[in-house]
Amino acid sequence: MKKQEIQNLAENALHEACRYMQDELGITDGLNASIFFCGNREDAIHTIFHKYIEDELMIKTLKD
């Protein structure tokens, strides 16, 4: 998986997590999420997801 694909997957994971929480809370727009998850917070979440994705890919490779 290419670096850009991993970045896109991490980005989509953050969006889906926010969407899920918003749905459960009855929130109808993403304004707060777009403000809350910017800058350092967004970078931190992307770093965590990026490392997790790489770990899953490594484990998958060992199983294949």
PDB file of C-alpha atoms in Angstrom:
ATOM      1  CA  MET A   1       0.000   0.000   0.000  1.00  0.00           C
ATOM      2  CA  LYS A   2       1.429   3.380  -0.999  1.00  0.00           C
ATOM      3  CA  LYS A   3       1.978   6.207   1.480  1.00  0.00           C
ATOM      4  CA  GLN A   4      -0.834   8.298  -0.065  1.00  0.00           C
ATOM      5  CA  GLU A   5      -3.238   5.352   0.177  1.00  0.00           C
ATOM      6  CA  ILE A   6      -2.378   4.939   3.861  1.00  0.00           C
ATOM      7  CA  GLN A   7      -2.917   8.665   4.407  1.00  0.00           C
ATOM      8  CA  ASN A   8      -6.290   8.497   2.643  1.00  0.00           C
ATOM      9  CA  LEU A   9      -7.312   5.494   4.717  1.00  0.00           C
ATOM     10  CA  ALA A  10      -6.350   7.296   7.943  1.00  0.00           C
ATOM     11  CA  GLU A  11      -8.266  10.403   6.824  1.00  0.00           C
ATOM     12  CA  ASN A  12     -11.347   8.348   5.983  1.00  0.00           C
ATOM     13  CA  ALA A  13     -11.119   6.527   9.330  1.00  0.00           C
ATOM     14  CA  LEU A  14     -11.218   9.855  11.174  1.00  0.00           C
ATOM     15  CA  HIS A  15     -14.199  11.015   9.120  1.00  0.00           C
ATOM     16  CA  GLU A  16     -16.071   7.761   9.727  1.00  0.00           C
ATOM     17  CA  ALA A  17     -15.361   7.858  13.464  1.00  0.00           C
ATOM     18  CA  CYS A  18     -16.687  11.411  13.668  1.00  0.00           C
ATOM     19  CA  ARG A  19     -19.716  10.562  11.550  1.00  0.00           C
ATOM     20  CA  TYR A  20     -20.537   7.579  13.768  1.00  0.00           C
ATOM     21  CA  MET A  21     -20.324   9.645  16.961  1.00  0.00           C
ATOM     22  CA  GLN A  22     -22.354  12.464  15.401  1.00  0.00           C
ATOM     23  CA  ASP A  23     -25.035  10.015  14.291  1.00  0.00           C
ATOM     24  CA  GLU A  24     -25.232   8.512  17.765  1.00  0.00           C
ATOM     25  CA  LEU A  25     -25.443  11.987  19.333  1.00  0.00           C
ATOM     26  CA  GLY A  26     -27.984  13.297  16.827  1.00  0.00           C
ATOM     27  CA  ILE A  27     -25.576  15.895  15.446  1.00  0.00           C
ATOM     28  CA  THR A  28     -26.579  16.949  11.946  1.00  0.00           C
ATOM     29  CA  ASP A  29     -23.485  18.823  10.801  1.00  0.00           C
ATOM     30  CA  GLY A  30     -19.726  18.430  11.048  1.00  0.00           C
ATOM     31  CA  LEU A  31     -18.777  21.979  11.930  1.00  0.00           C
ATOM     32  CA  ASN A  32     -17.521  21.218  15.423  1.00  0.00           C
ATOM     33  CA  ALA A  33     -15.568  18.176  14.237  1.00  0.00           C
ATOM     34  CA  SER A  34     -13.883  20.215  11.515  1.00  0.00           C
ATOM     35  CA  ILE A  35     -12.811  22.772  14.106  1.00  0.00           C
ATOM     36  CA  PHE A  36     -11.953  20.269  16.851  1.00  0.00           C
ATOM     37  CA  PHE A  37      -9.898  17.973  14.614  1.00  0.00           C
ATOM     38  CA  CYS A  38      -7.566  20.484  13.015  1.00  0.00           C
ATOM     39  CA  GLY A  39      -3.928  21.292  13.563  1.00  0.00           C
ATOM     40  CA  ASN A  40      -2.155  19.292  16.264  1.00  0.00           C
ATOM     41  CA  ARG A  41      -5.191  17.140  17.090  1.00  0.00           C
ATOM     42  CA  GLU A  42      -5.654  16.130  13.483  1.00  0.00           C
ATOM     43  CA  ASP A  43      -1.940  15.411  13.125  1.00  0.00           C
ATOM     44  CA  ALA A  44      -1.938  13.265  16.274  1.00  0.00           C
ATOM     45  CA  ILE A  45      -4.949  11.205  15.151  1.00  0.00           C
ATOM     46  CA  HIS A  46      -3.500  10.721  11.666  1.00  0.00           C
ATOM     47  CA  THR A  47      -0.194   9.582  13.171  1.00  0.00           C
ATOM     48  CA  ILE A  48      -1.947   7.040  15.370  1.00  0.00           C
ATOM     49  CA  PHE A  49      -4.088   5.715  12.518  1.00  0.00           C
ATOM     50  CA  HIS A  50      -1.069   5.650  10.178  1.00  0.00           C
ATOM     51  CA  LYS A  51       0.934   3.541  12.648  1.00  0.00           C
ATOM     52  CA  TYR A  52      -2.049   1.260  13.213  1.00  0.00           C
ATOM     53  CA  ILE A  53      -2.537   0.741   9.460  1.00  0.00           C
ATOM     54  CA  GLU A  54       1.155  -0.052   8.992  1.00  0.00           C
ATOM     55  CA  ASP A  55       0.981  -2.542  11.880  1.00  0.00           C
ATOM     56  CA  GLU A  56      -2.071  -4.256  10.390  1.00  0.00           C
ATOM     57  CA  LEU A  57      -0.326  -4.469   7.008  1.00  0.00           C
ATOM     58  CA  MET A  58       2.775  -5.994   8.618  1.00  0.00           C
ATOM     59  CA  ILE A  59       0.692  -8.610  10.441  1.00  0.00           C
ATOM     60  CA  LYS A  60      -1.234  -9.362   7.251  1.00  0.00           C
ATOM     61  CA  THR A  61       2.049  -9.885   5.402  1.00  0.00           C
ATOM     62  CA  LEU A  62       3.206 -12.359   8.053  1.00  0.00           C
ATOM     63  CA  LYS A  63      -0.045 -14.328   7.705  1.00  0.00           C
ATOM     64  CA  ASP A  64       0.069 -14.452   3.889  1.00  0.00           C
TER      65      ASP A  64
END
